[in-house]
Amino acid sequence: MAQSLWFLFIITNLVFYAAYAELQRFEHPTKTHESLSFLVLGDWGRRGDFNQSQVALQMGRIGEKLDIDFVVSTGDNFYEDGLTGENDSNFEESFSNIYTANSLHKQWYSVLGNHDYRGDVLAQLSPFLRKIDSRWLCLRSFIVDTELAEIFFVDTTPFVKMYFTKEEGHKYDWRGINARKSYISNLLKDLDLALKESTAKWKIVIGHHAIRSIGHHGDTKELIKHILPLLKIYGVDFYMNGHDHCLEHISDTESPIEFLTSGAGSKAWRGDINEENRDGLKFMYDGQGFMSVQLTHTQADIVFYDVFGQVLHRLNKLKQLHSSI
């Protein structure tokens, strides 16, 4: 009963308002102002297949152990081609019926991936889905403010020019994008202002596509050009993504930014590794799994788990209690 009341409190206190120009903002009160805990999962929605159900089982176990506040999805939420509409059974068969553990009955914050854009994008963004499962919240770009950390969710798919020029038999739903260049320009301005105004102890940016990766898709040149400079200017701590179906940790060689890939929620690409640019590589696993994040005012503890819930890699990052700036 207490857990249900707490979840109701979280939902009813998700305060929405326009902030930092066009980016939507959600305040997510944590159980304590001293710590924050959440899971990160990407590239998952396959009706339980390709070990999706097994990953979900371990997420539930770790989620309970860490007493998580919420779950972050890095996109490609429903395969192969997003949702067909608001009443597509894939929503419940790949989400509601899979992530059933009590610890996962927390708010889910999700961005769109390229596979989601192959379906009915407006359906996946629709508030109607929250009537089916109140955990679900998916928007193009937005901010989650927990006081301790601000998490900036960015719609990265429109940045990738290939989806507009080389569709390779796939049809993308660009409703709401209008002119690609102006959409990207406006989003960059909004992100720039949001990061500039942020006073959070920890700054985290979430996108579907990787900035740095040695997985199948590798680095995303458009994000290196447009997004990475903003992360460096405004002292972002972590960039988290999916897209490559693996788990990765790469440290930027020119700044304190850590690039973290969690795109192993179901189907993985064994042995599909790009050897071109391994600079800063700390860890890579080409199997299924997920990631946990625990933050305090002075420390970040990030852990990668495999499909059996075994710890594969741990990142510990310290932060000064008081900034010297």
CSV table of C-alpha atoms in Angstrom, one decimal:
chain,number,residue,atom,x,y,z
A,1,MET,CA,0.0,0.0,0.0
A,2,ALA,CA,2.8,2.4,0.9
A,3,GLN,CA,4.5,1.8,-2.4
A,4,SER,CA,1.3,2.4,-4.3
A,5,LEU,CA,0.7,5.6,-2.5
A,6,TRP,CA,4.3,6.8,-3.2
A,7,PHE,CA,3.8,5.9,-6.9
A,8,LEU,CA,0.6,7.9,-6.9
A,9,PHE,CA,2.4,10.8,-5.3
A,10,ILE,CA,5.1,10.7,-8.0
A,11,ILE,CA,2.5,10.7,-10.8
A,12,THR,CA,0.4,13.4,-9.4
A,13,ASN,CA,3.4,15.6,-8.7
A,14,LEU,CA,5.0,15.4,-12.2
A,15,VAL,CA,4.6,19.1,-12.8
A,16,PHE,CA,4.7,20.0,-16.4
A,17,TYR,CA,5.4,23.5,-17.8
A,18,ALA,CA,7.2,25.1,-20.6
A,19,ALA,CA,10.8,26.0,-19.7
A,20,TYR,CA,14.0,27.0,-21.4
A,21,ALA,CA,12.2,28.0,-24.6
A,22,GLU,CA,10.4,25.1,-26.1
A,23,LEU,CA,11.7,22.1,-24.1
A,24,GLN,CA,9.1,20.6,-21.8
A,25,ARG,CA,10.1,20.1,-18.2
A,26,PHE,CA,9.1,17.6,-15.6
A,27,GLU,CA,9.9,17.8,-11.9
A,28,HIS,CA,10.4,14.4,-10.5
A,29,PRO,CA,10.6,14.5,-6.7
A,30,THR,CA,12.9,11.8,-5.3
A,31,LYS,CA,12.5,9.8,-2.1
A,32,THR,CA,15.3,11.8,-0.6
A,33,HIS,CA,17.2,15.0,-1.7
A,34,GLU,CA,20.4,13.2,-1.0
A,35,SER,CA,20.4,10.5,-3.6
A,36,LEU,CA,18.9,9.4,-7.0
A,37,SER,CA,18.7,5.9,-8.5
A,38,PHE,CA,17.4,4.8,-11.9
A,39,LEU,CA,17.8,2.1,-14.6
A,40,VAL,CA,18.7,2.8,-18.3
A,41,LEU,CA,17.5,0.4,-21.0
A,42,GLY,CA,17.5,0.7,-24.8
A,43,ASP,CA,16.4,-1.2,-28.0
A,44,TRP,CA,14.0,-3.5,-26.3
A,45,GLY,CA,10.4,-3.9,-27.5
A,46,ARG,CA,10.2,-7.4,-29.1
A,47,ARG,CA,7.2,-9.0,-27.3
A,48,GLY,CA,9.6,-10.7,-24.9
A,49,ASP,CA,11.7,-12.3,-27.5
A,50,PHE,CA,15.5,-12.2,-27.8
A,51,ASN,CA,15.9,-12.4,-24.0
A,52,GLN,CA,13.8,-9.3,-23.5
A,53,SER,CA,11.9,-11.0,-20.8
A,54,GLN,CA,15.0,-12.3,-19.1
A,55,VAL,CA,16.5,-8.8,-19.1
A,56,ALA,CA,13.3,-7.5,-17.6
A,57,LEU,CA,13.4,-10.1,-14.9
A,58,GLN,CA,16.9,-8.9,-13.8
A,59,MET,CA,15.9,-5.3,-14.1
A,60,GLY,CA,13.2,-6.0,-11.6
A,61,ARG,CA,15.6,-7.6,-9.2
A,62,ILE,CA,18.2,-4.8,-9.4
A,63,GLY,CA,15.5,-2.2,-9.4
A,64,GLU,CA,14.2,-3.5,-6.0
A,65,LYS,CA,17.7,-3.8,-4.6
A,66,LEU,CA,18.5,-0.1,-5.5
A,67,ASP,CA,15.0,1.1,-4.8
A,68,ILE,CA,15.0,3.0,-8.1
A,69,ASP,CA,13.1,6.3,-8.6
A,70,PHE,CA,12.4,5.7,-12.3
A,71,VAL,CA,13.5,4.1,-15.6
A,72,VAL,CA,15.0,5.7,-18.7
A,73,SER,CA,14.6,4.3,-22.2
A,74,THR,CA,17.1,5.3,-24.8
A,75,GLY,CA,14.7,4.6,-27.7
A,76,ASP,CA,13.8,1.9,-30.3
A,77,ASN,CA,11.0,1.1,-27.9
A,78,PHE,CA,9.0,-1.1,-30.3
A,79,TYR,CA,10.3,-3.3,-33.1
A,80,GLU,CA,10.5,-3.6,-35.9
A,81,ASP,CA,8.6,-0.5,-37.0
A,82,GLY,CA,7.3,1.3,-34.0
A,83,LEU,CA,3.6,1.2,-33.2
A,84,THR,CA,0.9,1.1,-35.9
A,85,GLY,CA,-1.5,3.2,-33.8
A,86,GLU,CA,-2.7,4.0,-30.3
A,87,ASN,CA,-4.4,0.6,-30.0
A,88,ASP,CA,-1.4,-1.5,-31.3
A,89,SER,CA,-1.2,-4.6,-29.1
A,90,ASN,CA,2.6,-4.3,-29.3
A,91,PHE,CA,2.5,-1.6,-26.6
A,92,GLU,CA,1.2,-4.0,-24.0
A,93,GLU,CA,2.9,-7.1,-25.3
A,94,SER,CA,6.3,-5.4,-25.4
A,95,PHE,CA,6.0,-3.1,-22.4
A,96,SER,CA,3.2,-3.6,-19.9
A,97,ASN,CA,3.2,-7.4,-20.0
A,98,ILE,CA,7.0,-7.6,-19.8
A,99,TYR,CA,8.2,-5.2,-17.2
A,100,THR,CA,5.9,-6.5,-14.5
A,101,ALA,CA,8.1,-6.4,-11.4
A,102,ASN,CA,6.9,-4.1,-8.6
A,103,SER,CA,10.2,-2.2,-8.7
A,104,LEU,CA,9.6,-1.3,-12.3
A,105,HIS,CA,6.2,0.2,-11.7
A,106,LYS,CA,7.8,3.6,-11.6
A,107,GLN,CA,7.7,6.4,-14.2
A,108,TRP,CA,9.4,5.5,-17.5
A,109,TYR,CA,10.9,8.4,-19.4
A,110,SER,CA,11.5,7.5,-23.1
A,111,VAL,CA,12.8,9.1,-26.3
A,112,LEU,CA,12.2,7.9,-29.8
A,113,GLY,CA,14.6,5.8,-31.8
A,114,ASN,CA,14.9,5.4,-35.6
A,115,HIS,CA,12.8,2.3,-35.5
A,116,ASP,CA,10.1,4.2,-33.6
A,117,TYR,CA,10.0,6.7,-36.5
A,118,ARG,CA,9.2,3.9,-38.9
A,119,GLY,CA,5.8,3.6,-37.2
A,120,ASP,CA,3.1,6.0,-36.1
A,121,VAL,CA,5.1,8.5,-34.2
A,122,LEU,CA,2.2,10.4,-32.9
A,123,ALA,CA,0.7,7.3,-31.4
A,124,GLN,CA,3.8,6.6,-29.4
A,125,LEU,CA,3.8,10.2,-28.2
A,126,SER,CA,0.1,10.2,-27.4
A,127,PRO,CA,-1.2,10.7,-23.9
A,128,PHE,CA,-3.7,8.0,-24.7
A,129,LEU,CA,-1.0,5.4,-24.0
A,130,ARG,CA,-0.7,6.6,-20.4
A,131,LYS,CA,-4.4,5.6,-19.9
A,132,ILE,CA,-3.3,2.1,-20.8
A,133,ASP,CA,-0.2,2.2,-18.7
A,134,SER,CA,0.4,5.2,-16.5
A,135,ARG,CA,4.1,4.5,-16.4
A,136,TRP,CA,4.6,5.5,-20.0
A,137,LEU,CA,5.9,9.0,-21.0
A,138,CYS,CA,7.5,9.4,-24.3
A,139,LEU,CA,8.3,12.8,-25.9
A,140,ARG,CA,10.7,14.1,-28.6
A,141,SER,CA,12.8,16.3,-26.3
A,142,PHE,CA,12.3,17.3,-22.7
A,143,ILE,CA,13.9,17.8,-19.3
A,144,VAL,CA,13.5,15.8,-16.1
A,145,ASP,CA,14.6,17.8,-13.0
A,146,THR,CA,15.3,15.9,-9.8
A,147,GLU,CA,17.1,18.8,-8.2
A,148,LEU,CA,20.2,16.6,-7.7
A,149,ALA,CA,20.4,16.0,-11.4
A,150,GLU,CA,18.9,17.4,-14.6
A,151,ILE,CA,18.4,15.0,-17.4
A,152,PHE,CA,18.0,16.3,-20.9
A,153,PHE,CA,16.3,14.0,-23.4
A,154,VAL,CA,17.1,14.8,-27.0
A,155,ASP,CA,15.4,13.6,-30.2
A,156,THR,CA,18.5,12.5,-32.2
A,157,THR,CA,16.9,10.7,-35.1
A,158,PRO,CA,16.2,13.8,-37.2
A,159,PHE,CA,19.9,14.8,-36.9
A,160,VAL,CA,20.9,11.7,-39.0
A,161,LYS,CA,20.8,12.8,-42.6
A,162,MET,CA,20.8,9.2,-43.9
A,163,TYR,CA,17.2,8.6,-42.8
A,164,PHE,CA,16.1,11.4,-45.1
A,165,THR,CA,18.3,10.5,-48.1
A,166,LYS,CA,18.7,6.7,-48.0
A,167,GLU,CA,15.6,5.2,-46.6
A,168,GLU,CA,16.5,1.7,-47.9
A,169,GLY,CA,12.9,0.5,-48.2
A,170,HIS,CA,11.9,2.0,-44.8
A,171,LYS,CA,9.2,4.7,-44.5
A,172,TYR,CA,9.7,7.2,-41.7
A,173,ASP,CA,7.0,9.3,-40.1
A,174,TRP,CA,8.3,12.8,-40.1
A,175,ARG,CA,5.0,14.5,-39.0
A,176,GLY,CA,5.9,17.2,-36.5
A,177,ILE,CA,9.4,17.7,-37.9
A,178,ASN,CA,8.5,19.9,-40.9
A,179,ALA,CA,11.8,21.3,-42.3
A,180,ARG,CA,14.7,19.2,-40.9
A,181,LYS,CA,17.2,22.0,-40.8
A,182,SER,CA,15.0,24.4,-38.9
A,183,TYR,CA,13.8,21.6,-36.5
A,184,ILE,CA,17.5,20.8,-35.7
A,185,SER,CA,18.4,24.5,-35.3
A,186,ASN,CA,15.5,25.2,-32.9
A,187,LEU,CA,16.3,22.1,-30.9
A,188,LEU,CA,19.9,23.1,-30.6
A,189,LYS,CA,19.0,26.5,-29.4
A,190,ASP,CA,16.6,25.1,-26.8
A,191,LEU,CA,19.2,22.6,-25.6
A,192,ASP,CA,21.9,25.3,-25.5
A,193,LEU,CA,19.7,27.5,-23.3
A,194,ALA,CA,18.6,24.7,-21.0
A,195,LEU,CA,22.2,23.5,-20.4
A,196,LYS,CA,23.4,27.1,-19.9
A,197,GLU,CA,20.7,27.8,-17.3
A,198,SER,CA,21.1,24.5,-15.4
A,199,THR,CA,22.5,24.7,-11.9
A,200,ALA,CA,22.1,20.9,-11.2
A,201,LYS,CA,25.0,19.1,-9.5
A,202,TRP,CA,24.8,16.4,-12.3
A,203,LYS,CA,24.0,17.0,-15.9
A,204,ILE,CA,23.0,14.1,-18.1
A,205,VAL,CA,22.0,14.1,-21.7
A,206,ILE,CA,20.0,11.2,-23.2
A,207,GLY,CA,19.7,10.4,-26.9
A,208,HIS,CA,19.0,7.4,-29.0
A,209,HIS,CA,22.1,7.6,-31.2
A,210,ALA,CA,25.7,7.3,-29.9
A,211,ILE,CA,28.2,10.1,-30.1
A,212,ARG,CA,31.0,7.6,-29.5
A,213,SER,CA,30.6,3.9,-30.1
A,214,ILE,CA,32.6,0.9,-31.4
A,215,GLY,CA,29.4,-1.0,-32.1
A,216,HIS,CA,27.7,-1.7,-35.4
A,217,HIS,CA,26.7,1.9,-36.2
A,218,GLY,CA,29.8,3.5,-34.6
A,219,ASP,CA,30.1,7.2,-34.0
A,220,THR,CA,27.3,9.5,-35.2
A,221,LYS,CA,29.1,12.3,-37.1
A,222,GLU,CA,26.1,14.6,-37.0
A,223,LEU,CA,26.0,14.5,-33.2
A,224,ILE,CA,29.8,15.0,-32.9
A,225,LYS,CA,29.3,18.1,-35.0
A,226,HIS,CA,26.2,19.5,-33.3
A,227,ILE,CA,25.7,18.0,-29.8
A,228,LEU,CA,29.1,17.3,-28.5
A,229,PRO,CA,30.3,20.9,-28.5
A,230,LEU,CA,27.4,21.8,-26.2
A,231,LEU,CA,28.2,19.0,-23.8
A,232,LYS,CA,31.7,20.2,-23.5
A,233,ILE,CA,30.9,23.9,-23.1
A,234,TYR,CA,28.3,23.3,-20.3
A,235,GLY,CA,30.1,20.6,-18.4
A,236,VAL,CA,27.8,17.7,-19.0
A,237,ASP,CA,28.8,14.6,-17.0
A,238,PHE,CA,27.3,11.8,-19.0
A,239,TYR,CA,25.8,11.2,-22.4
A,240,MET,CA,23.7,8.0,-22.5
A,241,ASN,CA,22.3,6.3,-25.6
A,242,GLY,CA,21.1,3.2,-27.2
A,243,HIS,CA,21.1,2.4,-31.0
A,244,ASP,CA,24.0,0.0,-30.9
A,245,HIS,CA,22.8,-3.3,-29.4
A,246,CYS,CA,25.5,-3.6,-26.8
A,247,LEU,CA,26.8,-2.1,-23.5
A,248,GLU,CA,29.7,0.4,-23.7
A,249,HIS,CA,31.7,2.9,-21.7
A,250,ILE,CA,33.9,5.3,-23.5
A,251,SER,CA,35.7,8.3,-21.9
A,252,ASP,CA,36.1,11.4,-23.9
A,253,THR,CA,39.8,12.1,-24.5
A,254,GLU,CA,39.3,15.9,-24.5
A,255,SER,CA,36.8,16.5,-21.6
A,256,PRO,CA,35.4,14.8,-18.5
A,257,ILE,CA,32.4,13.5,-20.5
A,258,GLU,CA,31.6,9.8,-20.2
A,259,PHE,CA,29.8,8.1,-23.1
A,260,LEU,CA,27.6,5.3,-22.0
A,261,THR,CA,25.7,3.0,-24.3
A,262,SER,CA,22.7,0.9,-23.0
A,263,GLY,CA,21.1,-0.6,-26.1
A,264,ALA,CA,21.0,-4.2,-25.2
A,265,GLY,CA,17.5,-4.6,-24.0
A,266,SER,CA,16.7,-7.5,-26.3
A,267,LYS,CA,18.4,-8.5,-29.6
A,268,ALA,CA,22.2,-8.2,-29.4
A,269,TRP,CA,24.8,-8.2,-32.2
A,270,ARG,CA,27.4,-10.7,-31.1
A,271,GLY,CA,30.9,-10.0,-32.6
A,272,ASP,CA,29.7,-6.9,-34.6
A,273,ILE,CA,32.5,-4.5,-33.4
A,274,ASN,CA,33.9,-1.5,-35.2
A,275,GLU,CA,37.7,-1.4,-34.6
A,276,GLU,CA,38.3,2.0,-36.3
A,277,ASN,CA,38.3,4.3,-33.2
A,278,ARG,CA,38.9,2.8,-29.8
A,279,ASP,CA,40.2,6.0,-28.2
A,280,GLY,CA,39.0,6.2,-24.6
A,281,LEU,CA,37.3,2.8,-24.6
A,282,LYS,CA,36.9,1.4,-21.1
A,283,PHE,CA,34.4,-1.4,-21.6
A,284,MET,CA,32.3,-3.1,-24.4
A,285,TYR,CA,30.0,-6.0,-24.1
A,286,ASP,CA,28.2,-7.4,-27.2
A,287,GLY,CA,25.4,-9.2,-25.4
A,288,GLN,CA,22.1,-8.3,-23.7
A,289,GLY,CA,21.8,-6.3,-20.5
A,290,PHE,CA,21.1,-2.9,-19.0
A,291,MET,CA,22.6,-0.2,-16.8
A,292,SER,CA,22.0,1.3,-13.3
A,293,VAL,CA,22.8,4.8,-12.2
A,294,GLN,CA,23.1,5.9,-8.5
A,295,LEU,CA,23.9,9.6,-7.7
A,296,THR,CA,24.7,11.5,-4.6
A,297,HIS,CA,25.9,15.1,-4.2
A,298,THR,CA,29.5,13.8,-4.4
A,299,GLN,CA,29.5,10.5,-6.3
A,300,ALA,CA,28.1,8.7,-9.3
A,301,ASP,CA,28.1,4.9,-9.4
A,302,ILE,CA,27.1,3.4,-12.7
A,303,VAL,CA,26.9,-0.4,-13.2
A,304,PHE,CA,26.4,-2.5,-16.3
A,305,TYR,CA,24.7,-5.9,-16.0
A,306,ASP,CA,24.2,-8.8,-18.3
A,307,VAL,CA,21.1,-10.9,-18.9
A,308,PHE,CA,21.8,-12.9,-15.8
A,309,GLY,CA,22.1,-9.8,-13.6
A,310,GLN,CA,25.8,-10.2,-13.2
A,311,VAL,CA,27.9,-7.1,-12.9
A,312,LEU,CA,30.1,-6.6,-16.0
A,313,HIS,CA,31.6,-3.2,-15.4
A,314,ARG,CA,31.4,-0.3,-12.9
A,315,LEU,CA,32.1,3.4,-13.3
A,316,ASN,CA,32.6,5.5,-10.2
A,317,LYS,CA,32.9,9.3,-10.7
A,318,LEU,CA,33.5,11.8,-7.9
A,319,LYS,CA,32.4,15.4,-7.8
A,320,GLN,CA,33.3,18.3,-5.6
A,321,LEU,CA,30.7,19.1,-2.9
A,322,HIS,CA,31.2,22.8,-3.7
A,323,SER,CA,32.3,24.1,-7.1
A,324,SER,CA,35.5,26.0,-7.3
A,325,ILE,CA,34.1,28.2,-10.1
